[in-house]
XYZ file of C-alpha atoms in Angstrom:
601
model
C 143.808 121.419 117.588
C 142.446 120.975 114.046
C 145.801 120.334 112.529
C 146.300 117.404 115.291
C 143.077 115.691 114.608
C 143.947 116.177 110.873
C 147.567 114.404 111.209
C 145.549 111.409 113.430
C 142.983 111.078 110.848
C 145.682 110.631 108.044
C 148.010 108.706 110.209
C 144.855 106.197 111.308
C 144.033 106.168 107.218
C 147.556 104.529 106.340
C 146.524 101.445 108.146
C 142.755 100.932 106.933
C 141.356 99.839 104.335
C 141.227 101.890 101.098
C 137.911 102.302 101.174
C 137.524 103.961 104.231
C 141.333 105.868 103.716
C 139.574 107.660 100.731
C 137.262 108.849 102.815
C 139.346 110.591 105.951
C 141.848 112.122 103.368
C 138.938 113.089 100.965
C 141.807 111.958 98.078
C 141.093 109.895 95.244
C 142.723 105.956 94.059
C 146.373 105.975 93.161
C 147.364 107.583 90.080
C 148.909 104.293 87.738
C 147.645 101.652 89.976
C 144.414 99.532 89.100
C 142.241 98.255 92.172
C 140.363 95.726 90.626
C 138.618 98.167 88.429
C 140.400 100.610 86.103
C 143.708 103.065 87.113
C 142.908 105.823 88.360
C 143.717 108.093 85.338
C 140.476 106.635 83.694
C 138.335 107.693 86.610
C 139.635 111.361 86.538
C 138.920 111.280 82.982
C 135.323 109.933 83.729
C 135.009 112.216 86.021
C 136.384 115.660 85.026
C 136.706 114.546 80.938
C 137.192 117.971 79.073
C 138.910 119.990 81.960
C 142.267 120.884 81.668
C 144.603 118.409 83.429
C 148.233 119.377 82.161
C 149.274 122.465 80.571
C 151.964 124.481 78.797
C 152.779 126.880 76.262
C 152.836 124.121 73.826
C 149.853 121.932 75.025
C 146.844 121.608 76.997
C 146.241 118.213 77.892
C 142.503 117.572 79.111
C 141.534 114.578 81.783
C 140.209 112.530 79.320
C 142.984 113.307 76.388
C 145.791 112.849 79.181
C 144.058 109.119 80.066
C 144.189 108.420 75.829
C 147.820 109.537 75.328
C 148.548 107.233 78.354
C 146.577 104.708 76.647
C 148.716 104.307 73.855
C 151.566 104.787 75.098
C 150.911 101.750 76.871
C 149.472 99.806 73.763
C 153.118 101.162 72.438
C 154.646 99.199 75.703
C 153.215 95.993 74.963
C 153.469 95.690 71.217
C 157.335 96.387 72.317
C 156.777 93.142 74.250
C 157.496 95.169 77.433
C 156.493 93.140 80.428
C 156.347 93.247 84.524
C 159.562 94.995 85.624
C 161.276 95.443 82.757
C 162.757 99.417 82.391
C 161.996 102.548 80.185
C 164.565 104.896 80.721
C 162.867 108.620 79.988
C 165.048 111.565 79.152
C 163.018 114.395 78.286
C 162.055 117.918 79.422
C 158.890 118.906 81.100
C 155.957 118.639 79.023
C 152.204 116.977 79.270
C 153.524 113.840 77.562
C 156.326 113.299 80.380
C 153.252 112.093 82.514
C 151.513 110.470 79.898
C 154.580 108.520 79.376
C 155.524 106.770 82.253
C 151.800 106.695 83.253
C 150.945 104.085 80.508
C 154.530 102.427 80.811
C 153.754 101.903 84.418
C 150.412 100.577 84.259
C 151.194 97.434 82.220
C 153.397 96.548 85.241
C 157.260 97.630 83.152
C 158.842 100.321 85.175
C 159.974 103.972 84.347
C 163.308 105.685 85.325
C 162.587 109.294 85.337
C 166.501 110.293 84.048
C 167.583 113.647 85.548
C 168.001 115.735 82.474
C 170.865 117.684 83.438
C 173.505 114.824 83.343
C 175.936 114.216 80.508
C 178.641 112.133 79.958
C 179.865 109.677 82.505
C 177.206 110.839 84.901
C 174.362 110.032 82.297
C 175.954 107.041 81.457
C 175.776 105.540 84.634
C 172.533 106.169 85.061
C 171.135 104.322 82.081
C 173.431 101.443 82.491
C 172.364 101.061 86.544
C 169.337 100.266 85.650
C 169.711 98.036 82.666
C 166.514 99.690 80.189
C 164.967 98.176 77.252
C 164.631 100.713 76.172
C 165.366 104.804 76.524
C 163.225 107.508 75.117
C 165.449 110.611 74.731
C 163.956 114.368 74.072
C 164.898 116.329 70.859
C 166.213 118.574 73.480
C 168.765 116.653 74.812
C 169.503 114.694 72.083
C 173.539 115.912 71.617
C 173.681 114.780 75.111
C 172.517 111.447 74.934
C 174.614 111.062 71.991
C 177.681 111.824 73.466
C 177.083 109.232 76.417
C 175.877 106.721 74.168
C 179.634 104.904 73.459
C 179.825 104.312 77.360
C 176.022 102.934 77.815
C 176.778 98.997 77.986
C 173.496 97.610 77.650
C 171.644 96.759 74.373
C 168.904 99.471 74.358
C 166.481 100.563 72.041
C 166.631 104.528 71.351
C 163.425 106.572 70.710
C 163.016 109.638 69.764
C 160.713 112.339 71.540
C 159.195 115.385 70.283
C 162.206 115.975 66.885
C 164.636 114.328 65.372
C 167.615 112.463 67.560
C 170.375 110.476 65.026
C 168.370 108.267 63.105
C 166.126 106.875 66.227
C 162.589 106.167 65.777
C 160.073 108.476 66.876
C 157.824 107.424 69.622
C 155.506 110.542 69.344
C 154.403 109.170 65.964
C 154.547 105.619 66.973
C 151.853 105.738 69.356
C 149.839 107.255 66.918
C 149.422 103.442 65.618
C 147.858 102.649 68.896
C 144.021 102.948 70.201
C 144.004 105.425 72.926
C 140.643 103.394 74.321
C 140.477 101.932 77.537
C 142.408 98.751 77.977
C 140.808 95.277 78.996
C 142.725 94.033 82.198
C 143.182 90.618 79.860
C 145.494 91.853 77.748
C 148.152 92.578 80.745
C 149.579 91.674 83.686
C 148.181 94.203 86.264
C 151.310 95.497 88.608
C 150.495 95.711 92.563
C 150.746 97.992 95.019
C 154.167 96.362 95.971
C 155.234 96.560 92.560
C 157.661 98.864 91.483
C 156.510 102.211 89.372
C 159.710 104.144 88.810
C 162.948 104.865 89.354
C 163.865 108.647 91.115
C 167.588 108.975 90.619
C 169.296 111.179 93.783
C 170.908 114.480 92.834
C 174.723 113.213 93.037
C 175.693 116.172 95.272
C 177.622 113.043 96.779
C 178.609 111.084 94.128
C 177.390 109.538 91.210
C 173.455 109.562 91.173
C 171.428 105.987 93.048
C 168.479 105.101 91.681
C 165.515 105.122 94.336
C 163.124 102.295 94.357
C 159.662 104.023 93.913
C 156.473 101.514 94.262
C 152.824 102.028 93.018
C 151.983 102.732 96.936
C 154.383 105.286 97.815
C 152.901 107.262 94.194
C 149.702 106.609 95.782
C 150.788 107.719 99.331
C 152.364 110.863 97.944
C 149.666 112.037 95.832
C 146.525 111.360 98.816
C 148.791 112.970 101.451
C 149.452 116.353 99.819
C 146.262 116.258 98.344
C 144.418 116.188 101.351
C 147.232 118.274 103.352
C 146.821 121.238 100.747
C 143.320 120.366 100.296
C 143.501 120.444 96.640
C 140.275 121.440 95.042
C 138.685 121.320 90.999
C 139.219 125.379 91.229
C 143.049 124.956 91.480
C 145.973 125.336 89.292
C 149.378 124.746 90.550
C 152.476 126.509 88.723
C 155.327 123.680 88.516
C 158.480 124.984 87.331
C 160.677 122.181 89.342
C 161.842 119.284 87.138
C 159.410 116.358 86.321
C 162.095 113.652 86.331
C 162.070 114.537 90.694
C 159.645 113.663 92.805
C 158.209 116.727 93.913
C 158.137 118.369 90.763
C 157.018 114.940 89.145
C 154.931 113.876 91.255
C 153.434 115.606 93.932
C 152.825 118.923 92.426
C 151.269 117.052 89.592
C 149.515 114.221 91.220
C 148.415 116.022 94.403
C 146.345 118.476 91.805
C 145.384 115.947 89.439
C 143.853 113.650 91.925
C 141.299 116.187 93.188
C 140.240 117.831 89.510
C 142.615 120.801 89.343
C 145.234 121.285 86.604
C 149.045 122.210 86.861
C 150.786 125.016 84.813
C 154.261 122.975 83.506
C 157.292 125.187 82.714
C 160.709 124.667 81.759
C 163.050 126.224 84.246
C 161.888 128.507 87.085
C 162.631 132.787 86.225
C 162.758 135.609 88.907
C 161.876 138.488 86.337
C 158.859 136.421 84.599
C 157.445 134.571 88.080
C 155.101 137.139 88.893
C 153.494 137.738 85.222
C 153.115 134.042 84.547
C 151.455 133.286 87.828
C 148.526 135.855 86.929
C 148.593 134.811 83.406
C 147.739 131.271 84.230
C 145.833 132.100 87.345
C 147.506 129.919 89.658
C 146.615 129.569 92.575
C 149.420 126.807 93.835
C 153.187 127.131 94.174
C 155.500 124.296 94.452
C 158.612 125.731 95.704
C 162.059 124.625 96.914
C 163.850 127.437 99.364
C 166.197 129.022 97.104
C 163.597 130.142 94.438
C 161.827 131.834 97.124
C 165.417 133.356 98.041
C 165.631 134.573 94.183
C 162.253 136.076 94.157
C 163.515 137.892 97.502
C 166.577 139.067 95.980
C 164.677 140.169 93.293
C 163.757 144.165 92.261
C 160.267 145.131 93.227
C 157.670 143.694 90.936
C 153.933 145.319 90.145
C 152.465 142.120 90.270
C 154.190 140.562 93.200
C 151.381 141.164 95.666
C 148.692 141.000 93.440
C 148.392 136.987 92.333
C 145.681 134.221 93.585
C 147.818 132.229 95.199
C 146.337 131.028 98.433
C 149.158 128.465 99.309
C 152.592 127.652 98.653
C 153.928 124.156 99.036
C 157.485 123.001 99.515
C 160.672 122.215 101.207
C 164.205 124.183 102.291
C 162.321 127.621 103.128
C 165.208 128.959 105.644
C 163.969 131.157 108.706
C 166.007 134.248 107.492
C 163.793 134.527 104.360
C 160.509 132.955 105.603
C 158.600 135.938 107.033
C 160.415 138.488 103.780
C 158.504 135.995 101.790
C 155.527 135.664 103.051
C 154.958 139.071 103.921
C 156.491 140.869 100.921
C 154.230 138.296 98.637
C 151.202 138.555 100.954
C 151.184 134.917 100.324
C 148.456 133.349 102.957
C 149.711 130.394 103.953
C 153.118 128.640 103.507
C 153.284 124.389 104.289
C 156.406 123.573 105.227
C 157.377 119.689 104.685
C 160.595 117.663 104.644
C 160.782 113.782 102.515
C 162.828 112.390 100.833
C 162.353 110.193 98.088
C 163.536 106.761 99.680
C 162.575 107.921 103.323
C 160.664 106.145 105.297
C 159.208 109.039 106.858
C 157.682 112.661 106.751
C 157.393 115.742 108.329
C 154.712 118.401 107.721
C 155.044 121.939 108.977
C 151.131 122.438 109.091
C 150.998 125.113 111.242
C 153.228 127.345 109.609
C 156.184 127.547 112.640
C 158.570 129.719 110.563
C 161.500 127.564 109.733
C 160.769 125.032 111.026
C 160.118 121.577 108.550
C 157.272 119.955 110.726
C 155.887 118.290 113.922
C 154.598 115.128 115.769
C 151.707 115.631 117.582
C 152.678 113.327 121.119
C 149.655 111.188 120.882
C 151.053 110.884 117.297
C 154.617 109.823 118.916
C 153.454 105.437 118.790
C 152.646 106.291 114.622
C 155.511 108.536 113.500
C 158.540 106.489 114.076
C 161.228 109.578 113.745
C 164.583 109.854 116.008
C 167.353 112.110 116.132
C 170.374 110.622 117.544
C 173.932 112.242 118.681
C 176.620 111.912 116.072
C 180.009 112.038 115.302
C 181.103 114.506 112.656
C 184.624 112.627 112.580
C 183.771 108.858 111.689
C 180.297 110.132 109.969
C 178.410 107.815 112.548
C 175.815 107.591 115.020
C 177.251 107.691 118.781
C 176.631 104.801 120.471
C 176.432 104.201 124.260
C 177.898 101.838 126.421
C 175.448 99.164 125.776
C 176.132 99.640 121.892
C 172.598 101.378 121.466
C 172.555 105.125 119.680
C 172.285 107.613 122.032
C 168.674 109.727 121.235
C 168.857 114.133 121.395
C 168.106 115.592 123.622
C 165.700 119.145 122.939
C 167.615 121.264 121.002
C 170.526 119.176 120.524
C 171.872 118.096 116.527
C 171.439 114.672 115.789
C 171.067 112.966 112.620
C 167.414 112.037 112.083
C 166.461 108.367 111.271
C 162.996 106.725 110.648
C 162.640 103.606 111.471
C 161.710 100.712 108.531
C 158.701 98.743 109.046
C 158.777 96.436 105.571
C 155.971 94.348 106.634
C 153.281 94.848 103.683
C 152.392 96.922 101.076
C 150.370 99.675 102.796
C 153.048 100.720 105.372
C 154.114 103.641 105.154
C 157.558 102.998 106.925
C 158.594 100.850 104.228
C 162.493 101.708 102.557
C 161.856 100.105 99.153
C 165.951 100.563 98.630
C 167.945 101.779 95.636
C 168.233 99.649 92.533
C 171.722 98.985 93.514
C 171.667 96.689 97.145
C 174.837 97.868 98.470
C 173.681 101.558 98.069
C 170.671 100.468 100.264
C 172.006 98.386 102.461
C 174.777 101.758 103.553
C 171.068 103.796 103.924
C 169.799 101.298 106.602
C 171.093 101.285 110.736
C 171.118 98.110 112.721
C 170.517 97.739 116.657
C 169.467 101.472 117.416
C 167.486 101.015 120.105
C 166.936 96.937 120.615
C 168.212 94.107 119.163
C 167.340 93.397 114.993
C 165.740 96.946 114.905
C 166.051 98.941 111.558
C 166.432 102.408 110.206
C 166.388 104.638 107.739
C 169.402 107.120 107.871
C 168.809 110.521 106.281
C 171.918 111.826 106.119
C 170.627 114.905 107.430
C 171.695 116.667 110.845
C 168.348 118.163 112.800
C 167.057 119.651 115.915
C 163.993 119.348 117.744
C 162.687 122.057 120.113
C 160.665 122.212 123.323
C 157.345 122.287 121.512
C 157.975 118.857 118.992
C 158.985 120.981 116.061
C 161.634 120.053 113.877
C 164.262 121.935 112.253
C 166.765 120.989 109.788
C 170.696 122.509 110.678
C 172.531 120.532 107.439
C 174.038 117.874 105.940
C 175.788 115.297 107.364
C 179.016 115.678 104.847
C 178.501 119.390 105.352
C 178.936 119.687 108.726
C 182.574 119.700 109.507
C 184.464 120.412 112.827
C 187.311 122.799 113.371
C 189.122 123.250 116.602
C 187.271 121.121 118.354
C 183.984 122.160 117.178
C 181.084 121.139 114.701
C 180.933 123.386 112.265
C 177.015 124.147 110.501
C 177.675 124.982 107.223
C 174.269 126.342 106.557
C 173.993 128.132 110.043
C 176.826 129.887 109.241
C 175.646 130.734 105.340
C 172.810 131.959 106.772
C 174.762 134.468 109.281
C 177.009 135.212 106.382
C 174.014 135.970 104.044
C 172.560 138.258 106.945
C 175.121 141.265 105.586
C 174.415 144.013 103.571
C 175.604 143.339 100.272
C 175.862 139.555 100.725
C 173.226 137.942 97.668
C 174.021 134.488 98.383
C 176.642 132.415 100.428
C 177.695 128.691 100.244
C 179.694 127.767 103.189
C 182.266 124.385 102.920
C 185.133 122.768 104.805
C 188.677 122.655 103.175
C 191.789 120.666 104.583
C 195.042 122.416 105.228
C 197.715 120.066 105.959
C 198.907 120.190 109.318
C 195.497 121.290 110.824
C 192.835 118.669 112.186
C 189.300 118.890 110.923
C 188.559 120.988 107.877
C 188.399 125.259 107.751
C 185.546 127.104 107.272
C 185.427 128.388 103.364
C 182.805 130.548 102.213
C 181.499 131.078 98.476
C 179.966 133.996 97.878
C 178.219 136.348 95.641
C 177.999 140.414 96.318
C 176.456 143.383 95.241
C 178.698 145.111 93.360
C 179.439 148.335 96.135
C 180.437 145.700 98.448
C 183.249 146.442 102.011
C 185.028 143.645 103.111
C 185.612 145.270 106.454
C 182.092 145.454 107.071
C 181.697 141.597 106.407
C 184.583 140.974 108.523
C 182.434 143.035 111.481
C 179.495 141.014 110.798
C 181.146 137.785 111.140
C 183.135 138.510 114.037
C 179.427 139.989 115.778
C 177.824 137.217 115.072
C 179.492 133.725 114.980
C 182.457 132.316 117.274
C 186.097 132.261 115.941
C 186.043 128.335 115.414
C 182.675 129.030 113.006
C 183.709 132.319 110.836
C 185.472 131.187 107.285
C 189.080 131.358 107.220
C 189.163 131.303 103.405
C 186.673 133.519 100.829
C 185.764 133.195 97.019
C 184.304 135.807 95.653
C 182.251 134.482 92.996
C 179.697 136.444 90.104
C 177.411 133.525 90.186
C 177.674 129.738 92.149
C 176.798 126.631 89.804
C 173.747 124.717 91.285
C 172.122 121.480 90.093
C 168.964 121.093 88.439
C 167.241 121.469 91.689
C 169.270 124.421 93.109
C 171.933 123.117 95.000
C 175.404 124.165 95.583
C 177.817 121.955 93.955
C 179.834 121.864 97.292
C 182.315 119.180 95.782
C 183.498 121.491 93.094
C 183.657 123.955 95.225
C 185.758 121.702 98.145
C 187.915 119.726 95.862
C 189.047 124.004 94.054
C 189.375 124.680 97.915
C 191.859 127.894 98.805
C 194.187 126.844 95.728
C 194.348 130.117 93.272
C 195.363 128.339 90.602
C 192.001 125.930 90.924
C 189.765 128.853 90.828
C 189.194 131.607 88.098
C 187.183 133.562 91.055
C 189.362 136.110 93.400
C 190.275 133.893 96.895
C 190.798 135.828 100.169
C 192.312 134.836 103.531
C 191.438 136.251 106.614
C 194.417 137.379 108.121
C 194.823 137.830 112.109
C 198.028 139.874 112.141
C 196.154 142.351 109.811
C 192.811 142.052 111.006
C 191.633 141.823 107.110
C 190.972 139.932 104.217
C 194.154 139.771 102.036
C 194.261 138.153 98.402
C 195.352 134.888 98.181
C 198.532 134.512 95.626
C 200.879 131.650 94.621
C 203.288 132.471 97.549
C 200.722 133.241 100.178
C 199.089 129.639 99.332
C 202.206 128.213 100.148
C 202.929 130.220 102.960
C 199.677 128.651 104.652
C 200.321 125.128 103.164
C 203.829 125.600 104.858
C 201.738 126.141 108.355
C 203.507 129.961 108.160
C 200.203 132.009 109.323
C 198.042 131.511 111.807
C 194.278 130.126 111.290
């Protein structure tokens, strides 16, 4: 069909020559890398000049003013004597300038770590001191932040100042008004390749403290042509971006996909249920870049008069769960929905073209010798890959979990298998999976636990640490959210595994948030309907709201490490009870009762 012949053409274009690439994915040059001529930013500006590239309540930044703030900010660069490799650390809020920055940092060949915003503290800390900056430009905004981390940051760095006053720091948004924002002769630099690295994406830290992700001038490339030509991005377009600017989607597909083919993105702070609706006919967008639980708000959100009547003709994005994908896209009357799943250090993608609800994408079978993508049986216990007899992993079979892994092909620039790594080699080297399938073979592991169906289309079941097994079984935590979510009353559910000593595995534990005419009974129906005994939470917290991270995750390990304990939690805990066939409250001397192994689970 015409989304097969679509996938070959853009599968065939990641091995050819650019010149002929640009013309199967009708995309444009990368972004911040220069091809022998000029970066790319200075042909969009050639080319679409006075249109409106980047925009937000504060700002609209045109093609050709976008190209001259990046300009000088890389004039700024180089009279800091910043050269190939060295690191800008950028902590700032979304804005027009956050591209212009790291666009002219990058072009000069230094490199830009995109700092998630939302740290503080330790966290921040070690994110600025893995990669050993130069220098750090810090937002007004977060300013008392930085300030606090700054006693534990160990290397020497120079402090900017962005958009106000931070301490007595310089400020770089008047600095670079010393600078020429004229096009820059390729003498006066070191032009970076495509192997070269662009930026550094840190992880979320869901797991741990945050890795930063290796991100070259080719994979900003790849990104930007791929969901360009996937969306078909068009001059006419505006996308609304309310995801954060220091992640990749948010940073850099939403943005570059648009930019690349003419059209201009709509930049906001923080996404909002109650003001979605007016903002996207205010700015006429006709692009959504989404992660699944802000289409879950807008779901769980009171009827709004504008909610059907937008011009938004696609929405782009990843984590859109089956139970809310046809309430979405129905209530919203929103015409088509793509699907994907990446990551930002994978070394492959998935693109739900065809819009399969739920599921995150498909390989053609003549695509099969292109798309190297496995799933493979694994064991919840060690947190490994099974392995057979002959010490090879052990591949799915249809509709069985495995953990998916790509598999690395490092051989060049322009492959689009490569795993450019973390910034810390140790972190990498526990991503990658020796001797799969043959001898010296490597591959990616995602971390993630998937099935794939009949038909070749995927569909992601959870986490590897979230998946836990009691009695026996392997436990989905988000299959059984999603079941738990499925009850009146239920707004949103965040399933976990807790230890109780004495027990093997972990018990199920279930976060949740609830209308406020809410019957326990009738959840403990549901439940009992609908999942097995080993699957149904033995433990409840009833919760007014769960803390997420900056892009909308549970924090799980908060949540794990409180556990059942009543003292640990400010939020009402429940335990459901066999002998009474109810949920009881969960006190001092009924914790110990359980720790003591004196009721039944």
């Amino acid at each position: 069909n015409v989304v097969d012949f679509f996938m070959a053409l853009l599968s065939f274009a990641d091995s050819t020559p650019r010149a002929y690439r640009l013309k199967v994915s009708n995309a444009c040059p990368p972004i911040s890398t220069s091809t022998g001529t000029s970066p790319l930013i200075e042909d969009l500006a050639d080319k679409f000049n006075t249109a409106p590239a980047l925009l937000d309540e504060g700002e609209c930044l045109s093609y050709g003013a976008l190209a001259e703030r990046a300009n000088r900010y890389a004039r700024w660069a180089l009279d800091q004597g910043l050269g190939f490799g060295d690191v800008v650390c950028l902590l700032a809020p979304n804005c027009p300038d956050y591209m212009a920055i790291w666009l002219g940092i990058t072009r000069i060949g230094a490199v830009t770590a995109l700092v998630n915003s939302n740290l503080s503290g330790e966290s921040l800390a070690h994110a600025v001191n893995l990669v050993s900056p130069r220098h750090i430009i810090v937002g007004a905004a977060f300013g008392d932040a930085f300030a606090a981390a700054l006693p534990r940051i160990t290397s020497g760095v120079q402090c900017w100042a962005h958009n106000g006053e931070v301490r007595d720091f310089p400020r770089i948004d008047q600095e670079i008004r010393k600078h020429s924002g004229a096009k820059i002769d390729r003498s006066e630099y070191r032009a970076p390749d495509l192997k070269s690295r662009a930026l550094l994406i840190y992880t979320s830290g869901t797991t741990g403290l945050p890795k930063a992700a290796n991100v070259s001038h080719f994979r900003v490339m790849q990104w930007t042509h791929w969901f360009a030509g996937i969306m078909g991005t068009r001059p006419t377009d505006r996308m609304y971006n309310c995801l954060p600017m220091y992640h990749s989607i948010g940073g850099i597909v939403a943005t570059g996909a648009t930019l690349v083919a003419g059209g201009s993105v709509v930049l906001r702070q923080r996404f909002s249920a109650s003001r979605f609706w007016d903002e996207i006919e205010a700015w006429h967008c006709t692009l959504f870049q989404y992660i699944g639980e802000l289409c879950r708000f807008l779901v769980d959100s009171p009827p709004h008069p504008r909610e059907a009547a937008h011009s938004l003709r696609l929405c782009c994005g990843n984590g859109l769960r089956p139970d809310i994908w046809e309430a979405f896209k129905q209530r919203f009357r929103v015409p088509q929905i793509l699907e994907f799943y990446a990551a930002t250090e994978g070394s492959f993608s998935l693109y739900n073209c065809e819009g399969e609800p739920g599921s995150i994408g498909r390989i053609p079978s003549f695509l099969r010798h292109r798309f190297f993508v496995a799933l493979v049986q694994f064991d919840v216990e060690t947190g490994m890959p099974i392995r057979g007899e002959d010490g090879f992993c052990v591949p799915c079979a249809a509709n069985q979990v495995g953990e998916a892994i790509g598999k690395i092909d490092n051989d060049g620039a322009g492959s689009g298998k490569r795993f450019e790594g973390y910034a810390d080699a140790d972190a990498s080297e526990r991503k990658i999976l020796r001797n799969v399938f043959a001898e010296g073979d490597a591959w990616f592991r995602t971390g993630d636990l998937m099935r794939e169906d009949e038909k070749g289309y995927f569909y992601f079941v959870d986490r590897v640490g979230d998946t836990f097994r009691w009695k026996g079984e392997n436990v989905s935590s988000q299959e059984v959210a999603e079941t738990i979510a499925a009850c009146p009353g239920v707004m949103e559910a965040v399933v976990y595994g807790v230890t109780v000593p004495g027990m093997e595995g972990r018990a199920g534990m279930a976060a949740i948030v609830t209308a406020q005419a809410f019957d326990l009974t009738i959840l403990r129906q549901h439940l009992a309907t609908h999942l097995p005994d080993y699957a149904r939470p033995r433990f409840l917290r009833l919760c007014s709201a769960v803390e997420k991270t900056a892009t909308f995750r549970p924090r799980k390990q908060d949540l794990a490490r409180a556990g059942y304990d009543p003292e640990a939690a400010a939020d009402p805990i429940l335990f459901d009870d066999h002998a009474s066939e109810a949920f009881i409250r969960v006190d001092a001397a009924l914790y110990e009762r359980i720790r003591a192994k004196e009721l039944r689970l």
